[in-house]
Amino acid sequence: MGKATVQFRSCEGSRKVHFESSAPADFRVGKDGVVYAARSFQLSPEPTRFLLYAKDKETQEQWEVAVKLVPDPENTEKEQKKMDDIVFPRQQNKHSGHLQRQKRDWVIPPINLPENSRGPFPQELVRIRSDRDKSLSLRYSVTGPGADQPPTGIFIINPITGQLSVTKPLDREQIASFHLRAHAVDVNGNQVENPIDIVINVIDMNDNRPEFLHQVWNGTVPEGSKPGTYVMTVTAIDADDPNVLNGMLRYRILSQAPSTPSPNMFTINNETGDIITVAAGLDREKVQQYTLIIQATDMEGNPTYGLSNTATAVITVTDVNDNPPEFTAMIFYGEVPENRVDVIVANLTVTDKDQPHTPAWNAIYRMTSGDPSGRFAIFTDPNSNDGLVTVVK
């Protein structure tokens, strides 16, 4: 359907009237009051109803009219007659009597068919015909996957009229295109035309949400990292066509917990999914782990039309040696028996805020004065990190 002949008429032709439709996605109104179809679609057998509004720009007076569209059987028949034809290329008869394809390559434009069509089915696509149908009684057929080969019966052809139809909704994610061959024979089964190739492309619809490869992603970042430090990459995929908006994804961070020292410690590249630090202040001794909720949205991230999904990114802040050990006392006391070796005479205790049992936490002790003859040594207890002052000679 291209244009409806509904039109507002005013008794005063000089009035400046603004028109609007209650269904602007389907019907629009020109300045002259003529209603046009805003898109191509098939009217259902049931009447299509919508409202039209008119408003006088000067007096603000308003009018409203209900429109009911009912398919005209005669127009419907005419439209069917106007349906595109695919005609077999003309053949040249050689002296041998065999059919020969004309020298110029015959290229038939592909048929583009949206997936998930609601029908009704069978849905007519094109009519395949031969110029020889004026003098011969012909029979038409199609072969190939989707016709007489698995998955069979998706496409059928009326053997008399050559009307090619699809019998069910298509799914681009299962089969993106079909390659059929059309044939024309006489009533005795003799070939009267060379077969022609017909390509049917299934046009993508946005019927798949993005899916993250993992629901939980784990990454690490050293504490004290500067802004711009790479942390990790999250990835989502979309079964829709990646070359159109339906399959073009954009990422964003929905939330961060905890929100200290800043609620925006990280940012994400909206196209690649790379997560980097964006603020200073990562301190493992204060926050050991951050949890981010990541969203992927198709339609290039359009919040209105895009489909979305979420995943969790867990970022562990790893320790660096940014805290010195501190003795718990300024003076430690001990006693040593004479003529004994390998005896512990004192325990030196320290604290270290770095992660226990890591190189950044393990203490190494040494004497700086007071034992010129080297009678004592200090060994580190691996469990407590204490310094064990021991007699060695």
mmCIF file of N, CA, C and O in Angstrom, residues 70-157:
data_model
loop_
_atom_site.group_PDB
_atom_site.id
_atom_site.type_symbol
_atom_site.label_atom_id
_atom_site.label_comp_id
_atom_site.label_asym_id
_atom_site.label_seq_id
_atom_site.Cartn_x
_atom_site.Cartn_y
_atom_site.Cartn_z
ATOM 1 N N VAL A 70 -10.353 -0.712 4.651
ATOM 2 C CA VAL A 70 -10.735 -2.083 4.316
ATOM 3 C C VAL A 70 -10.147 -2.415 2.958
ATOM 4 O O VAL A 70 -10.276 -1.629 2.007
ATOM 5 N N PRO A 71 -9.451 -3.542 2.824
ATOM 6 C CA PRO A 71 -8.867 -3.896 1.520
ATOM 7 C C PRO A 71 -9.943 -4.002 0.445
ATOM 8 O O PRO A 71 -11.008 -4.586 0.662
ATOM 9 N N ASP A 72 -9.649 -3.402 -0.693
ATOM 10 C CA ASP A 72 -10.545 -3.471 -1.843
ATOM 11 C C ASP A 72 -10.206 -4.723 -2.636
ATOM 12 O O ASP A 72 -9.080 -4.864 -3.125
ATOM 13 N N PRO A 73 -11.148 -5.660 -2.794
ATOM 14 C CA PRO A 73 -10.830 -6.895 -3.529
ATOM 15 C C PRO A 73 -10.304 -6.633 -4.925
ATOM 16 O O PRO A 73 -9.395 -7.308 -5.389
ATOM 17 N N GLU A 74 -10.857 -5.618 -5.606
ATOM 18 C CA GLU A 74 -10.398 -5.333 -6.963
ATOM 19 C C GLU A 74 -8.973 -4.818 -6.952
ATOM 20 O O GLU A 74 -8.130 -5.226 -7.751
ATOM 21 N N ASN A 75 -8.678 -3.908 -5.999
ATOM 22 C CA ASN A 75 -7.313 -3.381 -5.906
ATOM 23 C C ASN A 75 -6.336 -4.476 -5.497
ATOM 24 O O ASN A 75 -5.192 -4.501 -5.929
ATOM 25 N N THR A 76 -6.802 -5.364 -4.608
ATOM 26 C CA THR A 76 -5.932 -6.455 -4.186
ATOM 27 C C THR A 76 -5.561 -7.333 -5.366
ATOM 28 O O THR A 76 -4.418 -7.748 -5.538
ATOM 29 N N GLU A 77 -6.554 -7.591 -6.227
ATOM 30 C CA GLU A 77 -6.287 -8.398 -7.412
ATOM 31 C C GLU A 77 -5.326 -7.687 -8.337
ATOM 32 O O GLU A 77 -4.406 -8.294 -8.905
ATOM 33 N N LYS A 78 -5.492 -6.367 -8.458
ATOM 34 C CA LYS A 78 -4.579 -5.607 -9.307
ATOM 35 C C LYS A 78 -3.164 -5.649 -8.750
ATOM 36 O O LYS A 78 -2.188 -5.757 -9.484
ATOM 37 N N GLU A 79 -3.056 -5.538 -7.426
ATOM 38 C CA GLU A 79 -1.730 -5.581 -6.813
ATOM 39 C C GLU A 79 -1.068 -6.927 -7.072
ATOM 40 O O GLU A 79 0.127 -7.013 -7.308
ATOM 41 N N GLN A 80 -1.881 -7.981 -7.004
ATOM 42 C CA GLN A 80 -1.307 -9.289 -7.260
ATOM 43 C C GLN A 80 -0.798 -9.395 -8.684
ATOM 44 O O GLN A 80 0.223 -9.996 -8.963
ATOM 45 N N LYS A 81 -1.534 -8.757 -9.612
ATOM 46 C CA LYS A 81 -1.100 -8.796 -11.000
ATOM 47 C C LYS A 81 0.182 -8.001 -11.197
ATOM 48 O O LYS A 81 0.965 -8.262 -12.097
ATOM 49 N N LYS A 82 0.383 -6.987 -10.284
ATOM 50 C CA LYS A 82 1.577 -6.160 -10.411
ATOM 51 C C LYS A 82 2.804 -6.820 -9.785
ATOM 52 O O LYS A 82 3.890 -6.265 -9.828
ATOM 53 N N MET A 83 2.612 -7.954 -9.164
ATOM 54 C CA MET A 83 3.724 -8.599 -8.480
ATOM 55 C C MET A 83 4.894 -8.821 -9.442
ATOM 56 O O MET A 83 4.702 -9.116 -10.611
ATOM 57 N N ASP A 84 6.097 -8.646 -8.915
ATOM 58 C CA ASP A 84 7.296 -8.757 -9.746
ATOM 59 C C ASP A 84 7.368 -10.117 -10.421
ATOM 60 O O ASP A 84 7.063 -11.155 -9.829
ATOM 61 N N ASP A 85 7.783 -10.076 -11.676
ATOM 62 C CA ASP A 85 7.998 -11.294 -12.437
ATOM 63 C C ASP A 85 9.486 -11.523 -12.616
ATOM 64 O O ASP A 85 10.262 -10.579 -12.794
ATOM 65 N N ILE A 86 9.882 -12.780 -12.531
ATOM 66 C CA ILE A 86 11.222 -13.186 -12.919
ATOM 67 C C ILE A 86 11.064 -13.979 -14.208
ATOM 68 O O ILE A 86 10.435 -15.041 -14.223
ATOM 69 N N VAL A 87 11.584 -13.433 -15.288
ATOM 70 C CA VAL A 87 11.395 -14.027 -16.603
ATOM 71 C C VAL A 87 12.668 -14.741 -17.032
ATOM 72 O O VAL A 87 13.775 -14.208 -16.892
ATOM 73 N N PHE A 88 12.510 -15.960 -17.511
ATOM 74 C CA PHE A 88 13.666 -16.685 -18.049
ATOM 75 C C PHE A 88 14.270 -15.875 -19.195
ATOM 76 O O PHE A 88 13.544 -15.259 -19.990
ATOM 77 N N PRO A 89 15.599 -15.808 -19.288
ATOM 78 C CA PRO A 89 16.232 -15.068 -20.385
ATOM 79 C C PRO A 89 15.889 -15.687 -21.729
ATOM 80 O O PRO A 89 15.688 -16.905 -21.839
ATOM 81 N N ARG A 90 15.817 -14.837 -22.725
ATOM 82 C CA ARG A 90 15.507 -15.329 -24.068
ATOM 83 C C ARG A 90 16.621 -16.238 -24.566
ATOM 84 O O ARG A 90 17.800 -16.001 -24.333
ATOM 85 N N GLN A 91 16.224 -17.265 -25.259
ATOM 86 C CA GLN A 91 17.176 -18.240 -25.777
ATOM 87 C C GLN A 91 17.315 -18.075 -27.292
ATOM 88 O O GLN A 91 16.404 -17.605 -27.972
ATOM 89 N N GLN A 92 18.461 -18.471 -27.796
ATOM 90 C CA GLN A 92 18.720 -18.428 -29.237
ATOM 91 C C GLN A 92 18.830 -19.862 -29.754
ATOM 92 O O GLN A 92 19.592 -20.667 -29.228
ATOM 93 N N ASN A 93 18.066 -20.192 -30.737
ATOM 94 C CA ASN A 93 18.102 -21.532 -31.316
ATOM 95 C C ASN A 93 19.236 -21.643 -32.325
ATOM 96 O O ASN A 93 19.275 -20.932 -33.326
ATOM 97 N N LYS A 94 20.158 -22.524 -32.051
ATOM 98 C CA LYS A 94 21.265 -22.773 -32.986
ATOM 99 C C LYS A 94 20.833 -23.829 -34.000
ATOM 100 O O LYS A 94 19.774 -24.458 -33.901
ATOM 101 N N HIS A 95 21.678 -24.032 -35.001
ATOM 102 C CA HIS A 95 21.345 -25.003 -36.051
ATOM 103 C C HIS A 95 21.184 -26.402 -35.490
ATOM 104 O O HIS A 95 20.473 -27.229 -36.049
ATOM 105 N N SER A 96 21.851 -26.660 -34.338
ATOM 106 C CA SER A 96 21.753 -27.994 -33.748
ATOM 107 C C SER A 96 20.385 -28.256 -33.146
ATOM 108 O O SER A 96 20.030 -29.377 -32.847
ATOM 109 N N GLY A 97 19.653 -27.155 -32.935
ATOM 110 C CA GLY A 97 18.336 -27.316 -32.333
ATOM 111 C C GLY A 97 18.363 -27.275 -30.817
ATOM 112 O O GLY A 97 17.322 -27.331 -30.174
ATOM 113 N N HIS A 98 19.578 -27.153 -30.181
ATOM 114 C CA HIS A 98 19.666 -27.109 -28.724
ATOM 115 C C HIS A 98 19.503 -25.675 -28.239
ATOM 116 O O HIS A 98 19.858 -24.718 -28.932
ATOM 117 N N LEU A 99 18.995 -25.550 -26.993
ATOM 118 C CA LEU A 99 18.855 -24.230 -26.403
ATOM 119 C C LEU A 99 20.227 -23.714 -25.995
ATOM 120 O O LEU A 99 21.027 -24.434 -25.408
ATOM 121 N N GLN A 100 20.465 -22.444 -26.281
ATOM 122 C CA GLN A 100 21.739 -21.815 -25.911
ATOM 123 C C GLN A 100 21.448 -20.568 -25.082
ATOM 124 O O GLN A 100 20.563 -19.784 -25.415
ATOM 125 N N ARG A 101 22.207 -20.403 -24.015
ATOM 126 C CA ARG A 101 22.065 -19.187 -23.219
ATOM 127 C C ARG A 101 22.631 -18.016 -24.011
ATOM 128 O O ARG A 101 23.642 -18.125 -24.678
ATOM 129 N N GLN A 102 21.967 -16.877 -23.900
ATOM 130 C CA GLN A 102 22.487 -15.712 -24.620
ATOM 131 C C GLN A 102 23.848 -15.340 -24.050
ATOM 132 O O GLN A 102 24.178 -15.659 -22.918
ATOM 133 N N LYS A 103 24.644 -14.678 -24.858
ATOM 134 C CA LYS A 103 26.031 -14.415 -24.487
ATOM 135 C C LYS A 103 26.132 -13.566 -23.224
ATOM 136 O O LYS A 103 26.990 -13.772 -22.387
ATOM 137 N N ARG A 104 25.257 -12.569 -23.057
ATOM 138 C CA ARG A 104 25.333 -11.708 -21.881
ATOM 139 C C ARG A 104 24.856 -12.478 -20.652
ATOM 140 O O ARG A 104 23.833 -13.146 -20.681
ATOM 141 N N ASP A 105 25.635 -12.390 -19.561
ATOM 142 C CA ASP A 105 25.244 -13.081 -18.342
ATOM 143 C C ASP A 105 23.914 -12.527 -17.842
ATOM 144 O O ASP A 105 23.692 -11.309 -17.843
ATOM 145 N N TRP A 106 23.072 -13.427 -17.409
ATOM 146 C CA TRP A 106 21.753 -13.032 -16.925
ATOM 147 C C TRP A 106 21.800 -13.023 -15.398
ATOM 148 O O TRP A 106 21.894 -14.047 -14.750
ATOM 149 N N VAL A 107 21.773 -11.831 -14.809
ATOM 150 C CA VAL A 107 21.879 -11.687 -13.360
ATOM 151 C C VAL A 107 20.514 -11.313 -12.815
ATOM 152 O O VAL A 107 19.951 -10.279 -13.176
ATOM 153 N N ILE A 108 19.984 -12.154 -11.944
ATOM 154 C CA ILE A 108 18.687 -11.897 -11.330
ATOM 155 C C ILE A 108 18.921 -11.330 -9.934
ATOM 156 O O ILE A 108 19.617 -11.943 -9.120
ATOM 157 N N PRO A 109 18.367 -10.164 -9.650
ATOM 158 C CA PRO A 109 18.560 -9.591 -8.314
ATOM 159 C C PRO A 109 18.032 -10.533 -7.241
ATOM 160 O O PRO A 109 17.028 -11.216 -7.447
ATOM 161 N N PRO A 110 18.708 -10.596 -6.099
ATOM 162 C CA PRO A 110 18.233 -11.482 -5.031
ATOM 163 C C PRO A 110 16.902 -10.992 -4.462
ATOM 164 O O PRO A 110 16.569 -9.813 -4.524
ATOM 165 N N ILE A 111 16.167 -11.919 -3.910
ATOM 166 C CA ILE A 111 14.920 -11.606 -3.224
ATOM 167 C C ILE A 111 15.250 -11.423 -1.745
ATOM 168 O O ILE A 111 15.843 -12.309 -1.120
ATOM 169 N N ASN A 112 14.914 -10.281 -1.189
ATOM 170 C CA ASN A 112 15.184 -10.003 0.222
ATOM 171 C C ASN A 112 13.907 -10.232 1.025
ATOM 172 O O ASN A 112 12.891 -9.577 0.793
ATOM 173 N N LEU A 113 13.994 -11.147 1.975
ATOM 174 C CA LEU A 113 12.812 -11.544 2.735
ATOM 175 C C LEU A 113 13.109 -11.428 4.232
ATOM 176 O O LEU A 113 13.997 -12.113 4.733
ATOM 177 N N PRO A 114 12.397 -10.549 4.962
ATOM 178 C CA PRO A 114 12.655 -10.407 6.405
ATOM 179 C C PRO A 114 12.347 -11.693 7.160
ATOM 180 O O PRO A 114 11.403 -12.408 6.834
ATOM 181 N N GLU A 115 13.162 -11.971 8.173
ATOM 182 C CA GLU A 115 12.883 -13.123 9.015
ATOM 183 C C GLU A 115 11.695 -12.820 9.931
ATOM 184 O O GLU A 115 11.289 -11.673 10.095
ATOM 185 N N ASN A 116 11.144 -13.878 10.502
ATOM 186 C CA ASN A 116 10.061 -13.789 11.499
ATOM 187 C C ASN A 116 8.783 -13.157 10.957
ATOM 188 O O ASN A 116 8.024 -12.554 11.708
ATOM 189 N N SER A 117 8.549 -13.280 9.656
ATOM 190 C CA SER A 117 7.315 -12.729 9.094
ATOM 191 C C SER A 117 6.106 -13.402 9.743
ATOM 192 O O SER A 117 6.115 -14.598 10.035
ATOM 193 N N ARG A 118 5.056 -12.623 9.946
ATOM 194 C CA ARG A 118 3.841 -13.151 10.557
ATOM 195 C C ARG A 118 2.852 -13.683 9.518
ATOM 196 O O ARG A 118 1.774 -14.136 9.861
ATOM 197 N N GLY A 119 3.229 -13.617 8.274
ATOM 198 C CA GLY A 119 2.358 -14.165 7.236
ATOM 199 C C GLY A 119 1.304 -13.170 6.791
ATOM 200 O O GLY A 119 1.540 -11.956 6.850
ATOM 201 N N PRO A 120 0.146 -13.622 6.324
ATOM 202 C CA PRO A 120 -0.307 -15.014 6.318
ATOM 203 C C PRO A 120 0.466 -15.870 5.314
ATOM 204 O O PRO A 120 1.024 -15.353 4.354
ATOM 205 N N PHE A 121 0.487 -17.157 5.571
ATOM 206 C CA PHE A 121 1.220 -18.099 4.734
ATOM 207 C C PHE A 121 0.245 -19.014 3.989
ATOM 208 O O PHE A 121 -0.844 -19.312 4.494
ATOM 209 N N PRO A 122 0.624 -19.491 2.810
ATOM 210 C CA PRO A 122 1.869 -19.143 2.102
ATOM 211 C C PRO A 122 1.876 -17.689 1.656
ATOM 212 O O PRO A 122 0.853 -17.142 1.254
ATOM 213 N N GLN A 123 3.066 -17.071 1.768
ATOM 214 C CA GLN A 123 3.259 -15.672 1.414
ATOM 215 C C GLN A 123 3.885 -15.584 0.026
ATOM 216 O O GLN A 123 4.957 -16.126 -0.206
ATOM 217 N N GLU A 124 3.186 -14.912 -0.886
ATOM 218 C CA GLU A 124 3.659 -14.844 -2.263
ATOM 219 C C GLU A 124 4.862 -13.920 -2.382
ATOM 220 O O GLU A 124 4.893 -12.840 -1.781
ATOM 221 N N LEU A 125 5.846 -14.348 -3.156
ATOM 222 C CA LEU A 125 7.082 -13.578 -3.314
ATOM 223 C C LEU A 125 7.183 -12.983 -4.725
ATOM 224 O O LEU A 125 7.139 -11.773 -4.890
ATOM 225 N N VAL A 126 7.342 -13.822 -5.720
ATOM 226 C CA VAL A 126 7.486 -13.378 -7.108
ATOM 227 C C VAL A 126 6.809 -14.412 -8.002
ATOM 228 O O VAL A 126 6.453 -15.518 -7.567
ATOM 229 N N ARG A 127 6.662 -14.034 -9.256
ATOM 230 C CA ARG A 127 6.141 -14.983 -10.238
ATOM 231 C C ARG A 127 7.247 -15.289 -11.245
ATOM 232 O O ARG A 127 7.849 -14.380 -11.815
ATOM 233 N N ILE A 128 7.514 -16.552 -11.432
ATOM 234 C CA ILE A 128 8.526 -16.991 -12.379
ATOM 235 C C ILE A 128 7.801 -17.415 -13.665
ATOM 236 O O ILE A 128 6.845 -18.200 -13.616
ATOM 237 N N ARG A 129 8.252 -16.865 -14.764
ATOM 238 C CA ARG A 129 7.538 -17.179 -16.004
ATOM 239 C C ARG A 129 8.499 -17.173 -17.187
ATOM 240 O O ARG A 129 9.609 -16.651 -17.117
ATOM 241 N N SER A 130 8.020 -17.776 -18.261
ATOM 242 C CA SER A 130 8.759 -17.829 -19.517
ATOM 243 C C SER A 130 7.928 -17.173 -20.607
ATOM 244 O O SER A 130 6.687 -17.289 -20.626
ATOM 245 N N ASP A 131 8.611 -16.480 -21.515
ATOM 246 C CA ASP A 131 7.906 -15.893 -22.654
ATOM 247 C C ASP A 131 7.264 -16.961 -23.538
ATOM 248 O O ASP A 131 6.371 -16.666 -24.340
ATOM 249 N N ARG A 132 7.704 -18.195 -23.379
ATOM 250 C CA ARG A 132 7.155 -19.275 -24.199
ATOM 251 C C ARG A 132 5.767 -19.721 -23.725
ATOM 252 O O ARG A 132 5.134 -20.586 -24.338
ATOM 253 N N ASP A 133 5.311 -19.141 -22.584
ATOM 254 C CA ASP A 133 4.001 -19.550 -22.091
ATOM 255 C C ASP A 133 2.868 -19.095 -23.006
ATOM 256 O O ASP A 133 1.717 -19.515 -22.858
ATOM 257 N N LYS A 134 3.200 -18.243 -23.993
ATOM 258 C CA LYS A 134 2.172 -17.784 -24.930
ATOM 259 C C LYS A 134 1.860 -18.848 -25.981
ATOM 260 O O LYS A 134 0.757 -18.892 -26.536
ATOM 261 N N SER A 135 2.835 -19.709 -26.216
ATOM 262 C CA SER A 135 2.633 -20.717 -27.264
ATOM 263 C C SER A 135 2.663 -22.143 -26.733
ATOM 264 O O SER A 135 2.255 -23.069 -27.435
ATOM 265 N N LEU A 136 3.141 -22.307 -25.516
ATOM 266 C CA LEU A 136 3.244 -23.650 -24.958
ATOM 267 C C LEU A 136 2.574 -23.704 -23.591
ATOM 268 O O LEU A 136 2.483 -22.688 -22.885
ATOM 269 N N SER A 137 2.135 -24.873 -23.223
ATOM 270 C CA SER A 137 1.639 -25.112 -21.876
ATOM 271 C C SER A 137 2.825 -25.568 -21.033
ATOM 272 O O SER A 137 3.380 -26.648 -21.269
ATOM 273 N N LEU A 138 3.216 -24.720 -20.070
ATOM 274 C CA LEU A 138 4.454 -24.960 -19.320
ATOM 275 C C LEU A 138 4.165 -25.399 -17.893
ATOM 276 O O LEU A 138 3.082 -25.144 -17.343
ATOM 277 N N ARG A 139 5.153 -26.026 -17.284
ATOM 278 C CA ARG A 139 5.113 -26.407 -15.880
ATOM 279 C C ARG A 139 6.398 -25.889 -15.224
ATOM 280 O O ARG A 139 7.493 -26.077 -15.750
ATOM 281 N N TYR A 140 6.209 -25.235 -14.077
ATOM 282 C CA TYR A 140 7.337 -24.616 -13.390
ATOM 283 C C TYR A 140 7.656 -25.398 -12.115
ATOM 284 O O TYR A 140 6.769 -25.973 -11.471
ATOM 285 N N SER A 141 8.933 -25.382 -11.736
ATOM 286 C CA SER A 141 9.361 -26.035 -10.497
ATOM 287 C C SER A 141 10.614 -25.336 -9.982
ATOM 288 O O SER A 141 11.303 -24.628 -10.724
ATOM 289 N N VAL A 142 10.877 -25.526 -8.686
ATOM 290 C CA VAL A 142 12.116 -25.015 -8.083
ATOM 291 C C VAL A 142 12.784 -26.157 -7.339
ATOM 292 O O VAL A 142 12.114 -27.040 -6.776
ATOM 293 N N THR A 143 14.111 -26.141 -7.353
ATOM 294 C CA THR A 143 14.886 -27.173 -6.671
ATOM 295 C C THR A 143 15.939 -26.509 -5.797
ATOM 296 O O THR A 143 16.275 -25.336 -5.973
ATOM 297 N N GLY A 144 16.454 -27.299 -4.864
ATOM 298 C CA GLY A 144 17.519 -26.812 -3.996
ATOM 299 C C GLY A 144 17.097 -26.866 -2.543
ATOM 300 O O GLY A 144 15.929 -27.122 -2.205
ATOM 301 N N PRO A 145 18.059 -26.641 -1.606
ATOM 302 C CA PRO A 145 17.746 -26.630 -0.176
ATOM 303 C C PRO A 145 16.675 -25.589 0.133
ATOM 304 O O PRO A 145 16.793 -24.426 -0.233
ATOM 305 N N GLY A 146 15.642 -26.037 0.809
ATOM 306 C CA GLY A 146 14.506 -25.166 1.099
ATOM 307 C C GLY A 146 13.327 -25.448 0.210
ATOM 308 O O GLY A 146 12.204 -25.026 0.496
ATOM 309 N N ALA A 147 13.561 -26.170 -0.898
ATOM 310 C CA ALA A 147 12.476 -26.526 -1.825
ATOM 311 C C ALA A 147 12.305 -28.043 -1.804
ATOM 312 O O ALA A 147 11.536 -28.567 -0.997
ATOM 313 N N ASP A 148 13.059 -28.760 -2.666
ATOM 314 C CA ASP A 148 12.943 -30.218 -2.699
ATOM 315 C C ASP A 148 14.052 -30.907 -1.924
ATOM 316 O O ASP A 148 14.132 -32.127 -1.896
ATOM 317 N N GLN A 149 14.943 -30.119 -1.308
ATOM 318 C CA GLN A 149 16.015 -30.668 -0.483
ATOM 319 C C GLN A 149 15.892 -30.100 0.926
ATOM 320 O O GLN A 149 15.365 -29.001 1.116
ATOM 321 N N PRO A 150 16.376 -30.862 1.937
ATOM 322 C CA PRO A 150 16.239 -30.389 3.321
ATOM 323 C C PRO A 150 16.875 -29.011 3.509
ATOM 324 O O PRO A 150 17.964 -28.760 2.960
ATOM 325 N N PRO A 151 16.180 -28.151 4.248
ATOM 326 C CA PRO A 151 14.844 -28.320 4.821
ATOM 327 C C PRO A 151 13.766 -28.146 3.749
ATOM 328 O O PRO A 151 13.649 -27.052 3.168
ATOM 329 N N THR A 152 13.040 -29.184 3.463
ATOM 330 C CA THR A 152 12.103 -29.179 2.343
ATOM 331 C C THR A 152 10.838 -28.394 2.660
ATOM 332 O O THR A 152 10.457 -28.227 3.828
ATOM 333 N N GLY A 153 10.219 -27.910 1.597
ATOM 334 C CA GLY A 153 8.889 -27.318 1.711
ATOM 335 C C GLY A 153 8.827 -25.897 2.205
ATOM 336 O O GLY A 153 7.733 -25.366 2.413
ATOM 337 N N ILE A 154 9.975 -25.257 2.399
ATOM 338 C CA ILE A 154 9.921 -23.856 2.827
ATOM 339 C C ILE A 154 9.446 -22.977 1.676
ATOM 340 O O ILE A 154 8.674 -22.039 1.872
ATOM 341 N N PHE A 155 9.903 -23.303 0.480
ATOM 342 C CA PHE A 155 9.488 -22.554 -0.704
ATOM 343 C C PHE A 155 8.735 -23.499 -1.638
ATOM 344 O O PHE A 155 9.162 -24.630 -1.872
ATOM 345 N N ILE A 156 7.618 -23.023 -2.143
ATOM 346 C CA ILE A 156 6.812 -23.806 -3.074
ATOM 347 C C ILE A 156 6.504 -22.941 -4.286
ATOM 348 O O ILE A 156 6.563 -21.703 -4.222
ATOM 349 N N ILE A 157 6.174 -23.590 -5.386
ATOM 350 C CA ILE A 157 5.846 -22.861 -6.599
ATOM 351 C C ILE A 157 4.595 -23.478 -7.214
ATOM 352 O O ILE A 157 4.415 -24.710 -7.210
#
